[in-house]
Structures are given as structure tokens and as C-alpha cells.
Amino acid sequence: MIVDGLLVLVGLALLVAGGEALVRGASGLALLARVTPAVIALTIVAAGTSMPELVVSVQAAFEGSPGLAVGNVVGSNIFNIGAILALTALVRPLRIQGNTIRLEWPVMMLAAFQLHLLSRDGSVDRLEGGFLLGALVAFSAYAAWLGRKATAPVEQAEFAEVATASFGRVGRVALIFNLAAVAFGVALLAGGSTALVRGAVGIASDFGVSDAVIGLTIVAAGTSSPELITSLMAARRGQDDIAIGNVVGSNIFNALGILGTTALIQPLPVPAEIIARDNWWMIGASLLLFPLMKSGMRINRLEAGLLLAGFCTYMALLIRGASFASTS
């Protein structure tokens, strides 16, 4: 039990460090390529902060814990909206850009519905995984094209002055430093995910709790920590587009990219309780986000409190159900 707990803590620490290194390196590469911050948040940063979920889900699927793999994806999407976006808006109310309403939210909502529809038969096979992954590639390509096309002259002037996004280097040295950060981050994520999955599965066995519940709670919160750190830091710096784009983009990447990649590698059985309960919480949180963003084109502290209250209710019901199941 103690060893399993230590494995979880070590795994989470490595995932946070790996996610930070990966985001810094990937953001640096994106800025060197003259891509706007909003597009970076929606694609590169969202993908980078979702790497812990990807590595953990693939690892869990290979180790025979599909509930952990799927629960990690669904739980992370709920956590991103109910906890991360709520806490970020509590720190500083977030302005919403029109493109978030017109493009990014509809794609996130569609991705949540696709995840649910494809898992209703109790599994996501390789063909369905390929479909999800293809949808992510198409969306990312369109978002990048749209972002470059819509770049304002002011942003173009700013990009012309950018030497590097990090490490204080220029030219080829900057490229090498950012590539090294990406490689280092991936290595930390691989080690952290292995430790986290083994510890989480051990805890689930000790307490008689399903691996799906562990994936929806401990693992989902842990693998979402890079998103939390990134959004909070972006909000404090006044970069609302990155704070929101990171959350919305991560949800899209989780539903399409992570589940798609994992199912493409290893077909995934989906636990019945996730289909009947947690998928609907994910869809409900996604739906609730629309009127909150649309009202005044911002998420204020009162609305953030509503999101956080809904998330706490979900967690309370989930833990209560898990406790009842383990004692019965």
C-alpha cells in the first residue's frame, strides 16, 4: 500500500515536470515557426499538456487496465472544465474570443458526443480509433491554417522580433534547445506514466475499487496537472486565449487523439459505468460551458463557482458510489 502510494506520487511529479518541459519546448518550436498564441494553445500546448494522459492511457491499455485508460480520458475532460477552467476564472475572469464560440467549442462538443456514441457498444475498436484520430488531424490542420491566415499585422510584427520562445537562445541553438526540451519531457512522461499506472492499479486492488474509478479521480487529476499549471500561469499573465484554448484544445485532443491512438494500438473495452454515468457528466459539463462563455463573452467568478460546484458534486457522487461498491 505504501509502495503504491509512493509510486503514484513519484509518477505525478515526473508527469508535471515532463509536461512542463514538453510545453516549453513545443511552444518554442511553434513560435519559431511564426504561429499565433491562440493556435499554439489550441494545438501545440493542448497536445503537450495532454501527453501525460496519452502515455498513461496507452500504458494502462497494454497492462490490461482498459477502465483506467478510458476513465483517464473522460475524467480528465470533466476535470479540465469543472476544476481547471473554474479555478483559472476564479483567479482572474476570462475573456472569450469569438472563434472559441464559433469553432473550438462546437468541435469539443462534437468530440464528446463521438466518444460516447462510439463507446456505447462497450468497446472502441481500431477502426473507430482511426476515425477519431483522423478527425483530430483534420481539425488541427484547419486550426493551424485558419490561425496563420487570420494573423493580424501587429502579431506578424511581433513574430518578426521573436528570437526564441525560451532558454534565451537564437537561431539553430534555439532550435536545438527546444528539441532537447521536447525529448526530455517525453522521457519524463514515459517514466512517470509507468509509475503512476502501477501505483494506481495497486491502490485500486487494495481498496477493492475499480480501475475505472481510479482513472476518473486520482489519475485524471494527476495527468491534468500540466493543464492546470499552464492555464493558471496564462491567466495571471493576461493571456486569456491561451488559458481557454489550452482547456478546450486538451478536451478535443483527449477525446479524439488519446482515445483514438490508444484504441488504434490496442482495442479498448469500455466499462459500463463510464457509458451510463461519466460520459454524460462529460457531455453535460461541455454543454454548460457554452452559455457561460456566451453571456458577456467572458467567464466571471460567479460562473466559475458554478462550474466548480458541479465538479465537486460529481466527485462526491463518484466517491460515494465507489465506497458503497467496495463495502457491498
XYZ file of N, CA and C in Angstrom, residues 177-277:
303
model
N 17.828 23.625 -28.394
C 17.366 23.669 -27.009
C 15.899 23.255 -26.898
N 15.069 23.744 -27.811
C 13.647 23.400 -27.758
C 13.406 21.931 -28.093
N 14.151 21.393 -29.064
C 14.029 19.970 -29.372
C 14.477 19.113 -28.192
N 15.558 19.548 -27.497
C 16.029 18.820 -26.328
C 14.990 18.846 -25.213
N 14.304 19.980 -25.050
C 13.260 20.075 -24.028
C 12.115 19.122 -24.334
N 11.733 19.020 -25.607
C 10.676 18.088 -26.005
C 11.083 16.649 -25.708
N 12.304 16.277 -26.091
C 12.783 14.911 -25.851
C 12.856 14.601 -24.367
N 13.349 15.550 -23.571
C 13.444 15.357 -22.119
C 12.055 15.202 -21.515
N 11.114 16.021 -21.984
C 9.748 15.931 -21.473
C 9.109 14.593 -21.773
N 9.320 14.085 -22.986
C 8.760 12.781 -23.358
C 9.339 11.672 -22.476
N 10.640 11.745 -22.199
C 11.281 10.731 -21.352
C 10.703 10.752 -19.944
N 10.514 11.947 -19.380
C 9.929 12.051 -18.042
C 8.487 11.543 -18.034
N 7.738 11.839 -19.090
C 6.352 11.381 -19.177
C 6.280 9.858 -19.230
N 7.190 9.244 -19.964
C 7.196 7.785 -20.064
C 7.452 7.150 -18.706
N 8.467 7.663 -17.983
C 8.761 7.112 -16.658
C 7.660 7.392 -15.661
N 7.117 8.613 -15.691
C 6.059 8.970 -14.757
C 4.787 8.182 -14.975
N 4.437 7.945 -16.235
C 3.208 7.203 -16.517
C 3.320 5.754 -16.043
N 4.492 5.149 -16.207
C 4.685 3.773 -15.757
C 4.500 3.670 -14.247
N 5.121 4.595 -13.522
C 4.996 4.586 -12.060
C 3.569 4.853 -11.627
N 2.913 5.814 -12.275
C 1.549 6.181 -11.889
C 0.564 5.050 -12.132
N 0.651 4.413 -13.282
C -0.283 3.328 -13.597
C -0.113 2.169 -12.625
N 1.122 1.782 -12.361
C 1.347 0.667 -11.446
C 0.867 0.981 -10.036
N 1.144 2.198 -9.581
C 0.683 2.580 -8.251
C -0.823 2.673 -8.170
N -1.448 3.252 -9.198
C -2.908 3.404 -9.190
C -3.618 2.064 -9.230
N -3.122 1.148 -10.056
C -3.726 -0.187 -10.124
C -3.560 -0.908 -8.786
N -2.405 -0.724 -8.135
C -2.187 -1.335 -6.827
C -3.145 -0.796 -5.786
N -3.369 0.522 -5.786
C -4.305 1.125 -4.836
C -5.718 0.630 -5.084
N -6.107 0.549 -6.361
C -7.440 0.054 -6.695
C -7.638 -1.364 -6.175
N -6.619 -2.199 -6.303
C -6.719 -3.577 -5.826
C -6.808 -3.624 -4.300
N -6.015 -2.788 -3.620
C -6.009 -2.786 -2.154
C -7.350 -2.357 -1.577
N -7.997 -1.387 -2.222
C -9.265 -0.865 -1.702
C -10.484 -1.535 -2.330
N -10.263 -2.419 -3.276
C -11.378 -3.075 -3.931
C -12.180 -2.146 -4.820
N -11.529 -1.071 -5.312
C -12.188 -0.097 -6.183
C -11.809 -0.414 -7.626
N -12.722 -0.206 -8.552
C -12.441 -0.496 -9.958
C -11.372 0.444 -10.499
N -10.617 -0.052 -11.495
C -9.603 0.805 -12.096
C -10.227 1.981 -12.842
N -11.510 1.838 -13.244
C -12.196 2.950 -13.902
C -12.358 4.131 -12.945
N -12.726 3.844 -11.688
C -12.888 4.920 -10.698
C -11.556 5.579 -10.401
N -10.496 4.782 -10.275
C -9.171 5.351 -10.058
C -8.770 6.239 -11.236
N -9.082 5.789 -12.450
C -8.773 6.586 -13.632
C -9.551 7.889 -13.673
N -10.810 7.844 -13.205
C -11.659 9.032 -13.224
C -11.277 10.046 -12.154
N -10.565 9.632 -11.124
C -10.266 10.509 -9.990
C -8.775 10.826 -9.890
N -8.012 9.936 -9.248
C -6.601 10.200 -8.966
C -5.812 10.403 -10.250
N -5.956 9.470 -11.179
C -5.152 9.531 -12.404
C -5.574 10.719 -13.273
N -6.887 10.955 -13.389
C -7.354 12.082 -14.204
C -6.854 13.407 -13.660
N -6.933 13.584 -12.343
C -6.445 14.829 -11.741
C -4.937 14.958 -11.907
N -4.229 13.856 -11.718
C -2.773 13.902 -11.830
C -2.290 14.212 -13.227
N -2.869 13.538 -14.215
C -2.415 13.769 -15.593
C -2.889 15.113 -16.137
N -3.882 15.730 -15.476
C -4.353 17.047 -15.908
C -3.589 18.188 -15.238
N -2.656 17.864 -14.359
C -1.921 18.922 -13.657
C -1.159 19.850 -14.601
N -0.585 19.367 -15.733
C 0.050 20.329 -16.657
C -0.932 21.354 -17.211
N -2.171 20.920 -17.519
C -3.183 21.857 -17.993
C -3.495 22.903 -16.921
N -3.584 22.448 -15.655
C -3.884 23.366 -14.562
C -2.794 24.423 -14.427
N -1.550 23.996 -14.406
C -0.433 24.927 -14.258
C -0.373 25.898 -15.435
N -0.536 25.363 -16.643
C -0.449 26.196 -17.836
C -1.552 27.247 -17.874
N -2.787 26.854 -17.587
C -3.903 27.798 -17.636
C -3.799 28.860 -16.545
N -3.397 28.459 -15.338
C -3.255 29.431 -14.250
C -2.170 30.459 -14.572
N -1.054 30.000 -15.078
C 0.034 30.923 -15.412
C -0.365 31.843 -16.562
N -1.079 31.297 -17.546
C -1.517 32.116 -18.676
C -2.505 33.188 -18.216
N -3.431 32.818 -17.320
C -4.412 33.780 -16.824
C -3.739 34.902 -16.032
N -2.761 34.555 -15.209
C -2.054 35.571 -14.428
C -1.297 36.547 -15.316
N -0.879 36.080 -16.488
C -0.166 36.949 -17.423
C -1.109 37.678 -18.374
N -2.417 37.477 -18.207
C -3.384 38.136 -19.076
C -3.561 37.481 -20.423
N -3.068 36.246 -20.586
C -3.177 35.537 -21.865
C -4.406 34.625 -21.835
N -5.576 35.256 -21.887
C -6.826 34.504 -21.770
C -7.005 33.498 -22.894
N -6.544 33.851 -24.110
C -6.714 32.943 -25.240
C -5.944 31.641 -25.016
N -4.774 31.725 -24.377
C -4.010 30.509 -24.087
C -4.664 29.726 -22.959
N -5.148 30.422 -21.928
C -5.776 29.749 -20.783
C -6.999 28.943 -21.217
N -7.839 29.531 -22.071
C -9.057 28.849 -22.512
C -8.751 27.854 -23.622
N -7.907 28.269 -24.573
C -7.563 27.375 -25.675
C -6.889 26.104 -25.198
N -6.108 26.204 -24.135
C -5.454 25.031 -23.563
C -6.475 24.017 -23.073
N -7.511 24.486 -22.371
C -8.537 23.589 -21.829
C -9.387 22.989 -22.946
N -9.898 23.847 -23.827
C -10.750 23.359 -24.920
C -9.957 22.433 -25.845
N -8.738 22.854 -26.183
C -7.910 22.035 -27.055
C -7.544 20.705 -26.424
N -7.275 20.705 -25.112
C -6.952 19.457 -24.423
C -8.133 18.490 -24.436
N -9.344 19.021 -24.257
C -10.524 18.157 -24.304
C -10.702 17.540 -25.686
N -10.463 18.342 -26.726
C -10.538 17.809 -28.091
C -9.470 16.745 -28.297
N -8.256 17.043 -27.858
C -7.146 16.110 -28.030
C -7.385 14.829 -27.237
N -7.942 14.949 -26.018
C -8.212 13.762 -25.201
C -9.213 12.828 -25.882
N -10.348 13.403 -26.306
C -11.419 12.582 -26.867
C -11.047 11.984 -28.213
N -10.382 12.772 -29.057
C -10.063 12.298 -30.403
C -8.679 11.659 -30.478
N -7.686 12.343 -29.957
C -6.313 11.880 -30.112
C -5.916 10.760 -29.173
N -6.187 10.946 -27.881
C -5.742 9.949 -26.901
C -6.542 8.662 -27.028
N -7.867 8.790 -27.023
C -8.684 7.584 -27.157
C -8.470 6.948 -28.524
N -8.329 7.790 -29.558
C -8.109 7.261 -30.902
C -6.797 6.516 -31.019
N -5.717 7.107 -30.529
C -4.403 6.465 -30.595
C -4.373 5.178 -29.777
N -4.927 5.239 -28.566
C -4.926 4.065 -27.695
C -5.709 2.912 -28.312
N -6.895 3.219 -28.869
C -7.713 2.174 -29.488
C -7.070 1.647 -30.768
N -6.346 2.500 -31.462
C -5.666 2.068 -32.684
C -4.551 1.074 -32.351
N -3.889 1.293 -31.222
C -2.823 0.393 -30.783
C -3.391 -0.858 -30.133
N -4.394 -0.650 -29.271
C -4.978 -1.751 -28.505
C -6.471 -1.498 -28.349
N -7.352 -2.254 -29.021
C -8.797 -2.047 -28.877
C -9.215 -1.991 -27.409
N -10.124 -1.062 -27.072
C -10.440 -0.762 -25.681
C -11.850 -1.201 -25.297
N -11.999 -2.130 -24.360
C -13.309 -2.343 -23.743
C -13.646 -1.135 -22.873
N -14.892 -0.700 -22.897
C -15.310 0.471 -22.116
C -16.227 0.000 -20.996
N -15.874 0.249 -19.726
C -16.713 -0.174 -18.603
C -18.121 0.401 -18.699
N -19.097 -0.395 -18.283
C -20.499 0.016 -18.403
C -20.804 1.262 -17.584
N -20.151 1.407 -16.405
C -20.460 2.573 -15.569
C -19.996 3.876 -16.217
N -18.932 3.827 -17.014
C -18.489 5.037 -17.707
C -19.488 5.424 -18.789
N -20.011 4.424 -19.509
C -21.002 4.704 -20.557
C -22.283 5.275 -19.957
N -22.738 4.693 -18.853
C -24.017 5.078 -18.270
C -23.945 6.341 -17.426
N -22.764 6.660 -16.870
C -22.681 7.767 -15.914
C -21.702 8.856 -16.345
